[in-house]
Amino acid sequence: MSYALKAVIARSGLLTAVASTLSPARVVDLQQGLALLPVSDALLVAVADPAQPRRTDFWSLPAGFDRVLAEWSKEGSVAYVEAEYFGGAGEENVAVWSDGQLALGPLHLVDGELPSSDGTPVCRALRELGVRAAEEEDEFTAVDLGKHRSTEGWAGMTT
């Protein structure tokens, strides 16, 4: 079974406001007041700024989009998340911006590497956004990020 996600995660109101200016954007509500903006191919084209350098520490963060995320974060913390798994093996890349600055990361978990004692990069980013997990779950489960197995699955959902 595979899992692939490229998304921006932030408070629902913040993502709803910024998505209203991006025609290909779809916002999907998560638990605990958060929402997810799937980074679809159409959204990549809409937010890319070819005049800016592309970050090489992410698979698909469009050129200049980190500056956009920093700007959005002036209204509240914003996480960019990439995760890809197949048969239990996989990788994660995340970063969180807050108050216009990089607040966490970029964090990476590569195939074959064990997560730190603080949890996976995705869980750490969610914690930075204020997610609290119950005793027997992690932050990923607490916001129900397993609801869809792909970015495309999330993109087909609307609030």
Short mmCIF file of N, CA and C in Angstrom, two decimals:
data_model
loop_
_atom_site.label_atom_id
_atom_site.label_comp_id
_atom_site.label_asym_id
_atom_site.label_seq_id
_atom_site.Cartn_x
_atom_site.Cartn_y
_atom_site.Cartn_z
N MET A 1 0.84 -1.17 0.00
CA MET A 1 0.00 0.00 0.00
C MET A 1 0.89 1.24 0.00
N SER A 2 0.55 2.22 -0.79
CA SER A 2 1.37 3.43 -0.88
C SER A 2 0.66 4.62 -0.26
N TYR A 3 1.45 5.62 0.08
CA TYR A 3 0.95 6.87 0.63
C TYR A 3 1.83 7.97 0.06
N ALA A 4 1.22 8.99 -0.52
CA ALA A 4 1.98 10.12 -1.08
C ALA A 4 1.21 11.40 -0.82
N LEU A 5 1.89 12.36 -0.20
CA LEU A 5 1.24 13.62 0.13
C LEU A 5 2.20 14.78 -0.10
N LYS A 6 1.71 15.80 -0.77
CA LYS A 6 2.37 17.10 -0.89
C LYS A 6 1.30 18.11 -0.53
N ALA A 7 1.51 18.85 0.57
CA ALA A 7 0.44 19.73 1.04
C ALA A 7 0.97 20.85 1.91
N VAL A 8 0.15 21.89 2.01
CA VAL A 8 0.34 22.95 2.99
C VAL A 8 -0.72 22.70 4.06
N ILE A 9 -0.30 22.79 5.33
CA ILE A 9 -1.21 22.60 6.44
C ILE A 9 -1.13 23.83 7.34
N ALA A 10 -2.29 24.35 7.73
CA ALA A 10 -2.36 25.53 8.60
C ALA A 10 -3.77 25.59 9.19
N ARG A 11 -4.03 26.61 9.97
CA ARG A 11 -5.38 26.83 10.50
C ARG A 11 -6.35 26.99 9.33
N SER A 12 -7.54 26.47 9.51
CA SER A 12 -8.54 26.45 8.45
C SER A 12 -8.84 27.84 7.89
N GLY A 13 -9.05 28.82 8.75
CA GLY A 13 -9.38 30.17 8.29
C GLY A 13 -8.28 30.79 7.44
N LEU A 14 -7.03 30.56 7.83
CA LEU A 14 -5.90 31.10 7.08
C LEU A 14 -5.86 30.49 5.68
N LEU A 15 -5.95 29.16 5.59
CA LEU A 15 -5.89 28.51 4.27
C LEU A 15 -7.09 28.88 3.40
N THR A 16 -8.25 29.00 4.00
CA THR A 16 -9.43 29.39 3.23
C THR A 16 -9.23 30.78 2.63
N ALA A 17 -8.66 31.69 3.40
CA ALA A 17 -8.42 33.06 2.91
C ALA A 17 -7.42 33.07 1.78
N VAL A 18 -6.29 32.38 1.93
CA VAL A 18 -5.28 32.43 0.87
C VAL A 18 -5.72 31.64 -0.36
N ALA A 19 -6.47 30.57 -0.16
CA ALA A 19 -6.93 29.76 -1.29
C ALA A 19 -7.91 30.52 -2.16
N SER A 20 -8.60 31.49 -1.59
CA SER A 20 -9.57 32.26 -2.37
C SER A 20 -8.90 33.06 -3.48
N THR A 21 -7.58 33.25 -3.38
CA THR A 21 -6.85 34.00 -4.40
C THR A 21 -6.17 33.08 -5.41
N LEU A 22 -6.29 31.76 -5.23
CA LEU A 22 -5.64 30.79 -6.12
C LEU A 22 -6.71 29.87 -6.71
N SER A 23 -7.02 30.05 -7.98
CA SER A 23 -8.12 29.29 -8.58
C SER A 23 -7.97 27.76 -8.50
N PRO A 24 -6.77 27.18 -8.60
CA PRO A 24 -6.71 25.73 -8.53
C PRO A 24 -6.69 25.17 -7.10
N ALA A 25 -6.77 26.04 -6.09
CA ALA A 25 -6.63 25.60 -4.70
C ALA A 25 -7.92 24.96 -4.18
N ARG A 26 -7.73 23.89 -3.41
CA ARG A 26 -8.82 23.20 -2.73
C ARG A 26 -8.42 23.06 -1.27
N VAL A 27 -9.25 23.50 -0.36
CA VAL A 27 -8.96 23.40 1.06
C VAL A 27 -9.83 22.32 1.67
N VAL A 28 -9.21 21.46 2.45
CA VAL A 28 -9.91 20.35 3.09
C VAL A 28 -9.70 20.45 4.60
N ASP A 29 -10.79 20.45 5.34
CA ASP A 29 -10.69 20.53 6.79
C ASP A 29 -10.13 19.26 7.38
N LEU A 30 -9.26 19.43 8.37
CA LEU A 30 -8.72 18.33 9.17
C LEU A 30 -9.31 18.46 10.58
N GLN A 31 -8.81 17.71 11.49
CA GLN A 31 -9.21 17.81 12.88
C GLN A 31 -8.45 18.96 13.56
N GLN A 32 -8.90 19.33 14.75
CA GLN A 32 -8.25 20.31 15.62
C GLN A 32 -8.09 21.69 14.99
N GLY A 33 -9.03 22.06 14.11
CA GLY A 33 -9.04 23.40 13.54
C GLY A 33 -8.07 23.63 12.39
N LEU A 34 -7.41 22.56 11.95
CA LEU A 34 -6.47 22.69 10.85
C LEU A 34 -7.14 22.36 9.52
N ALA A 35 -6.48 22.74 8.45
CA ALA A 35 -6.92 22.39 7.10
C ALA A 35 -5.70 22.06 6.27
N LEU A 36 -5.95 21.42 5.16
CA LEU A 36 -4.90 20.96 4.25
C LEU A 36 -5.17 21.53 2.87
N LEU A 37 -4.14 22.06 2.25
CA LEU A 37 -4.19 22.55 0.88
C LEU A 37 -3.33 21.61 0.05
N PRO A 38 -3.96 20.67 -0.70
CA PRO A 38 -3.15 19.75 -1.50
C PRO A 38 -2.35 20.52 -2.55
N VAL A 39 -1.09 20.18 -2.69
CA VAL A 39 -0.24 20.83 -3.68
C VAL A 39 -0.30 19.99 -4.95
N SER A 40 -1.31 20.28 -5.75
CA SER A 40 -1.54 19.59 -7.02
C SER A 40 -0.63 20.18 -8.09
N ASP A 41 -0.55 19.52 -9.23
CA ASP A 41 0.24 20.05 -10.34
C ASP A 41 -0.25 21.44 -10.75
N ALA A 42 -1.57 21.64 -10.77
CA ALA A 42 -2.12 22.94 -11.16
C ALA A 42 -1.73 24.02 -10.15
N LEU A 43 -1.72 23.68 -8.87
CA LEU A 43 -1.33 24.65 -7.86
C LEU A 43 0.17 24.96 -7.97
N LEU A 44 0.97 23.94 -8.26
CA LEU A 44 2.41 24.17 -8.45
C LEU A 44 2.65 25.24 -9.52
N VAL A 45 1.94 25.14 -10.61
CA VAL A 45 2.09 26.10 -11.70
C VAL A 45 1.64 27.49 -11.24
N ALA A 46 0.54 27.55 -10.48
CA ALA A 46 0.00 28.84 -10.05
C ALA A 46 0.89 29.57 -9.06
N VAL A 47 1.65 28.84 -8.23
CA VAL A 47 2.44 29.50 -7.18
C VAL A 47 3.92 29.62 -7.51
N ALA A 48 4.38 28.94 -8.53
CA ALA A 48 5.81 28.97 -8.86
C ALA A 48 6.23 30.36 -9.35
N ASP A 49 7.42 30.75 -8.95
CA ASP A 49 8.01 32.00 -9.42
C ASP A 49 9.36 31.65 -10.03
N PRO A 50 9.40 31.46 -11.35
CA PRO A 50 10.64 31.03 -12.00
C PRO A 50 11.81 31.99 -11.81
N ALA A 51 11.54 33.22 -11.39
CA ALA A 51 12.62 34.18 -11.15
C ALA A 51 13.35 33.87 -9.83
N GLN A 52 12.74 33.04 -8.98
CA GLN A 52 13.33 32.69 -7.70
C GLN A 52 14.06 31.34 -7.80
N PRO A 53 15.06 31.13 -6.96
CA PRO A 53 15.73 29.82 -6.97
C PRO A 53 14.82 28.76 -6.36
N ARG A 54 14.96 27.54 -6.85
CA ARG A 54 14.18 26.42 -6.33
C ARG A 54 14.95 25.79 -5.18
N ARG A 55 14.26 25.51 -4.08
CA ARG A 55 14.90 24.84 -2.94
C ARG A 55 15.17 23.40 -3.34
N THR A 56 16.36 22.93 -3.08
CA THR A 56 16.72 21.56 -3.46
C THR A 56 16.54 20.58 -2.30
N ASP A 57 16.10 21.06 -1.13
CA ASP A 57 15.90 20.16 0.00
C ASP A 57 14.47 19.62 0.08
N PHE A 58 13.69 19.85 -0.98
CA PHE A 58 12.35 19.29 -1.11
C PHE A 58 12.21 18.70 -2.51
N TRP A 59 11.33 17.73 -2.67
CA TRP A 59 11.13 17.11 -3.98
C TRP A 59 10.43 18.06 -4.93
N SER A 60 9.41 18.75 -4.41
CA SER A 60 8.55 19.48 -5.35
C SER A 60 8.13 20.87 -4.89
N LEU A 61 8.80 21.43 -3.91
CA LEU A 61 8.46 22.79 -3.50
C LEU A 61 8.77 23.72 -4.67
N PRO A 62 7.75 24.39 -5.21
CA PRO A 62 7.98 25.24 -6.38
C PRO A 62 8.93 26.40 -6.07
N ALA A 63 9.65 26.85 -7.06
CA ALA A 63 10.56 27.98 -6.92
C ALA A 63 9.79 29.19 -6.37
N GLY A 64 10.29 29.78 -5.30
CA GLY A 64 9.67 30.96 -4.72
C GLY A 64 8.50 30.69 -3.79
N PHE A 65 8.00 29.46 -3.74
CA PHE A 65 6.84 29.18 -2.89
C PHE A 65 7.19 29.30 -1.41
N ASP A 66 8.45 29.06 -1.05
CA ASP A 66 8.84 29.23 0.34
C ASP A 66 8.64 30.69 0.79
N ARG A 67 8.85 31.63 -0.13
CA ARG A 67 8.61 33.05 0.20
C ARG A 67 7.12 33.32 0.38
N VAL A 68 6.30 32.67 -0.43
CA VAL A 68 4.85 32.81 -0.29
C VAL A 68 4.41 32.25 1.06
N LEU A 69 4.93 31.08 1.41
CA LEU A 69 4.57 30.46 2.69
C LEU A 69 5.02 31.34 3.86
N ALA A 70 6.19 31.95 3.75
CA ALA A 70 6.65 32.86 4.78
C ALA A 70 5.69 34.04 4.93
N GLU A 71 5.22 34.56 3.80
CA GLU A 71 4.26 35.68 3.83
C GLU A 71 2.94 35.23 4.47
N TRP A 72 2.42 34.07 4.06
CA TRP A 72 1.19 33.56 4.66
C TRP A 72 1.34 33.39 6.16
N SER A 73 2.54 33.00 6.61
CA SER A 73 2.74 32.70 8.03
C SER A 73 2.68 33.94 8.92
N LYS A 74 2.63 35.11 8.33
CA LYS A 74 2.44 36.32 9.13
C LYS A 74 1.05 36.34 9.76
N GLU A 75 0.15 35.53 9.21
CA GLU A 75 -1.22 35.41 9.73
C GLU A 75 -1.40 34.18 10.62
N GLY A 76 -0.39 33.32 10.67
CA GLY A 76 -0.44 32.09 11.47
C GLY A 76 0.53 31.07 10.91
N SER A 77 0.97 30.16 11.73
CA SER A 77 1.95 29.17 11.31
C SER A 77 1.46 28.33 10.15
N VAL A 78 2.40 28.01 9.23
CA VAL A 78 2.10 27.28 8.01
C VAL A 78 3.16 26.20 7.82
N ALA A 79 2.73 24.97 7.55
CA ALA A 79 3.66 23.86 7.30
C ALA A 79 3.56 23.41 5.85
N TYR A 80 4.72 23.11 5.27
CA TYR A 80 4.76 22.45 3.97
C TYR A 80 5.24 21.03 4.23
N VAL A 81 4.48 20.06 3.72
CA VAL A 81 4.71 18.64 4.02
C VAL A 81 4.81 17.83 2.73
N GLU A 82 5.87 17.02 2.65
CA GLU A 82 5.99 16.02 1.59
C GLU A 82 6.23 14.68 2.29
N ALA A 83 5.43 13.68 1.96
CA ALA A 83 5.62 12.34 2.52
C ALA A 83 5.30 11.32 1.44
N GLU A 84 6.14 10.31 1.36
CA GLU A 84 5.91 9.25 0.37
C GLU A 84 6.36 7.92 0.96
N TYR A 85 5.43 6.97 0.99
CA TYR A 85 5.70 5.64 1.55
C TYR A 85 5.16 4.57 0.62
N PHE A 86 5.84 3.45 0.60
CA PHE A 86 5.37 2.27 -0.12
C PHE A 86 5.84 1.05 0.65
N GLY A 87 4.90 0.24 1.10
CA GLY A 87 5.25 -0.97 1.82
C GLY A 87 6.03 -0.72 3.10
N GLY A 88 5.75 0.39 3.77
CA GLY A 88 6.42 0.70 5.02
C GLY A 88 7.72 1.47 4.87
N ALA A 89 8.28 1.54 3.68
CA ALA A 89 9.51 2.30 3.45
C ALA A 89 9.14 3.65 2.83
N GLY A 90 9.87 4.68 3.21
CA GLY A 90 9.55 5.97 2.62
C GLY A 90 10.37 7.11 3.16
N GLU A 91 9.93 8.32 2.81
CA GLU A 91 10.65 9.54 3.16
C GLU A 91 9.66 10.65 3.49
N GLU A 92 10.14 11.63 4.27
CA GLU A 92 9.36 12.81 4.61
C GLU A 92 10.26 14.05 4.55
N ASN A 93 9.68 15.15 4.12
CA ASN A 93 10.33 16.46 4.15
C ASN A 93 9.30 17.46 4.66
N VAL A 94 9.66 18.28 5.63
CA VAL A 94 8.73 19.28 6.15
C VAL A 94 9.48 20.55 6.54
N ALA A 95 8.74 21.64 6.57
CA ALA A 95 9.21 22.90 7.13
C ALA A 95 7.99 23.66 7.63
N VAL A 96 8.21 24.47 8.66
CA VAL A 96 7.14 25.29 9.23
C VAL A 96 7.62 26.73 9.29
N TRP A 97 6.77 27.64 8.79
CA TRP A 97 7.03 29.07 8.86
C TRP A 97 6.07 29.68 9.87
N SER A 98 6.56 30.67 10.60
CA SER A 98 5.74 31.39 11.56
C SER A 98 6.23 32.83 11.64
N ASP A 99 5.32 33.77 11.71
CA ASP A 99 5.69 35.20 11.78
C ASP A 99 6.64 35.61 10.66
N GLY A 100 6.46 35.04 9.48
CA GLY A 100 7.25 35.41 8.32
C GLY A 100 8.63 34.78 8.25
N GLN A 101 8.95 33.89 9.18
CA GLN A 101 10.27 33.28 9.25
C GLN A 101 10.17 31.76 9.31
N LEU A 102 11.22 31.10 8.88
CA LEU A 102 11.30 29.65 9.03
C LEU A 102 11.40 29.34 10.52
N ALA A 103 10.46 28.55 11.04
CA ALA A 103 10.40 28.26 12.47
C ALA A 103 10.84 26.84 12.81
N LEU A 104 10.72 25.93 11.85
CA LEU A 104 11.12 24.53 12.06
C LEU A 104 11.57 23.95 10.74
N GLY A 105 12.74 23.34 10.74
CA GLY A 105 13.20 22.65 9.57
C GLY A 105 14.04 23.50 8.64
N PRO A 106 14.18 23.00 7.44
CA PRO A 106 13.57 21.79 6.91
C PRO A 106 14.06 20.55 7.66
N LEU A 107 13.11 19.65 7.89
CA LEU A 107 13.38 18.36 8.51
C LEU A 107 13.19 17.28 7.46
N HIS A 108 14.02 16.26 7.53
CA HIS A 108 13.96 15.17 6.55
C HIS A 108 14.05 13.83 7.27
N LEU A 109 13.34 12.88 6.76
CA LEU A 109 13.47 11.49 7.19
C LEU A 109 13.63 10.69 5.90
N VAL A 110 14.78 10.06 5.73
CA VAL A 110 15.05 9.33 4.50
C VAL A 110 14.81 7.84 4.71
N ASP A 111 14.61 7.15 3.62
CA ASP A 111 14.34 5.72 3.66
C ASP A 111 15.44 4.99 4.44
N GLY A 112 15.02 4.15 5.36
CA GLY A 112 15.96 3.38 6.16
C GLY A 112 16.38 4.05 7.46
N GLU A 113 16.05 5.32 7.61
CA GLU A 113 16.41 6.07 8.81
C GLU A 113 15.27 5.99 9.82
N LEU A 114 15.59 5.85 11.09
CA LEU A 114 14.57 5.83 12.13
C LEU A 114 14.22 7.26 12.53
N PRO A 115 12.94 7.51 12.85
CA PRO A 115 12.57 8.85 13.31
C PRO A 115 13.30 9.18 14.61
N SER A 116 13.48 10.46 14.88
CA SER A 116 14.09 10.89 16.13
C SER A 116 13.13 10.58 17.28
N SER A 117 13.61 10.72 18.49
CA SER A 117 12.76 10.48 19.66
C SER A 117 11.63 11.49 19.74
N ASP A 118 11.75 12.61 19.01
CA ASP A 118 10.69 13.62 18.96
C ASP A 118 9.58 13.26 17.98
N GLY A 119 9.76 12.18 17.19
CA GLY A 119 8.75 11.76 16.22
C GLY A 119 9.18 12.04 14.80
N THR A 120 8.33 11.66 13.88
CA THR A 120 8.61 11.87 12.47
C THR A 120 8.56 13.37 12.15
N PRO A 121 9.16 13.79 11.05
CA PRO A 121 9.07 15.21 10.67
C PRO A 121 7.62 15.70 10.54
N VAL A 122 6.73 14.89 9.96
CA VAL A 122 5.34 15.31 9.82
C VAL A 122 4.71 15.52 11.20
N CYS A 123 4.93 14.60 12.11
CA CYS A 123 4.37 14.74 13.46
C CYS A 123 4.94 15.97 14.17
N ARG A 124 6.22 16.22 13.99
CA ARG A 124 6.85 17.40 14.61
C ARG A 124 6.28 18.69 14.03
N ALA A 125 6.03 18.72 12.72
CA ALA A 125 5.44 19.90 12.10
C ALA A 125 4.02 20.12 12.62
N LEU A 126 3.25 19.05 12.72
CA LEU A 126 1.88 19.17 13.23
C LEU A 126 1.89 19.66 14.68
N ARG A 127 2.81 19.17 15.48
CA ARG A 127 2.95 19.62 16.86
C ARG A 127 3.26 21.12 16.89
N GLU A 128 4.11 21.57 15.97
CA GLU A 128 4.45 23.00 15.88
C GLU A 128 3.21 23.83 15.55
N LEU A 129 2.25 23.23 14.83
CA LEU A 129 1.00 23.92 14.48
C LEU A 129 -0.03 23.84 15.61
N GLY A 130 0.34 23.17 16.70
CA GLY A 130 -0.56 23.12 17.86
C GLY A 130 -1.34 21.84 18.03
N VAL A 131 -1.08 20.83 17.21
CA VAL A 131 -1.82 19.56 17.31
C VAL A 131 -1.40 18.84 18.59
N ARG A 132 -2.39 18.32 19.27
CA ARG A 132 -2.16 17.52 20.47
C ARG A 132 -2.75 16.14 20.23
N ALA A 133 -1.94 15.13 20.48
CA ALA A 133 -2.36 13.74 20.27
C ALA A 133 -2.77 13.11 21.59
N ALA A 134 -3.73 12.20 21.51
CA ALA A 134 -4.15 11.44 22.68
C ALA A 134 -3.04 10.45 23.05
N GLU A 135 -3.18 9.81 24.17
CA GLU A 135 -2.16 8.91 24.71
C GLU A 135 -1.68 7.85 23.73
N GLU A 136 -2.57 7.21 23.03
CA GLU A 136 -2.21 6.07 22.17
C GLU A 136 -2.17 6.40 20.68
N GLU A 137 -1.98 7.67 20.33
CA GLU A 137 -1.91 8.04 18.93
C GLU A 137 -0.81 9.07 18.72
N ASP A 138 -0.49 9.34 17.46
CA ASP A 138 0.45 10.42 17.16
C ASP A 138 -0.31 11.56 16.49
N GLU A 139 0.38 12.63 16.19
CA GLU A 139 -0.26 13.82 15.62
C GLU A 139 -0.83 13.54 14.23
N PHE A 140 -0.17 12.69 13.44
CA PHE A 140 -0.65 12.30 12.12
C PHE A 140 -2.05 11.70 12.24
N THR A 141 -2.21 10.80 13.18
CA THR A 141 -3.51 10.15 13.42
C THR A 141 -4.51 11.13 14.01
N ALA A 142 -4.05 12.00 14.89
CA ALA A 142 -4.94 12.94 15.58
C ALA A 142 -5.67 13.87 14.61
N VAL A 143 -5.03 14.23 13.50
CA VAL A 143 -5.69 15.11 12.52
C VAL A 143 -6.25 14.34 11.33
N ASP A 144 -6.10 13.01 11.34
CA ASP A 144 -6.65 12.12 10.32
C ASP A 144 -5.99 12.28 8.95
N LEU A 145 -4.64 12.42 8.94
CA LEU A 145 -3.94 12.53 7.66
C LEU A 145 -3.93 11.22 6.87
N GLY A 146 -4.35 10.13 7.47
CA GLY A 146 -4.43 8.87 6.75
C GLY A 146 -5.74 8.69 6.00
N LYS A 147 -6.61 9.69 6.05
CA LYS A 147 -7.94 9.59 5.42
C LYS A 147 -7.85 9.31 3.92
N HIS A 148 -6.86 9.91 3.26
CA HIS A 148 -6.63 9.68 1.83
C HIS A 148 -5.19 9.23 1.64
N ARG A 149 -4.95 8.42 0.63
CA ARG A 149 -3.64 7.84 0.41
C ARG A 149 -2.77 8.64 -0.55
N SER A 150 -3.34 9.72 -1.12
CA SER A 150 -2.57 10.48 -2.11
C SER A 150 -2.98 11.95 -2.11
N THR A 151 -2.10 12.77 -2.64
CA THR A 151 -2.41 14.19 -2.81
C THR A 151 -3.65 14.35 -3.68
N GLU A 152 -3.75 13.53 -4.72
CA GLU A 152 -4.91 13.59 -5.62
C GLU A 152 -6.20 13.26 -4.86
N GLY A 153 -6.13 12.31 -3.95
CA GLY A 153 -7.31 11.97 -3.13
C GLY A 153 -7.77 13.16 -2.30
N TRP A 154 -6.81 13.89 -1.70
CA TRP A 154 -7.15 15.08 -0.95
C TRP A 154 -7.67 16.18 -1.88
N ALA A 155 -7.07 16.31 -3.06
CA ALA A 155 -7.47 17.37 -4.00
C ALA A 155 -8.90 17.20 -4.48
N GLY A 156 -9.40 15.97 -4.48
CA GLY A 156 -10.78 15.72 -4.90
C GLY A 156 -11.80 16.09 -3.85
N MET A 157 -11.33 16.38 -2.64
CA MET A 157 -12.22 16.74 -1.53
C MET A 157 -12.27 18.26 -1.41
N THR A 158 -13.41 18.80 -1.02
CA THR A 158 -13.53 20.24 -0.76
C THR A 158 -14.21 20.43 0.59
N THR A 159 -14.03 21.61 1.16
CA THR A 159 -14.65 21.90 2.44
C THR A 159 -16.11 22.23 2.26
#
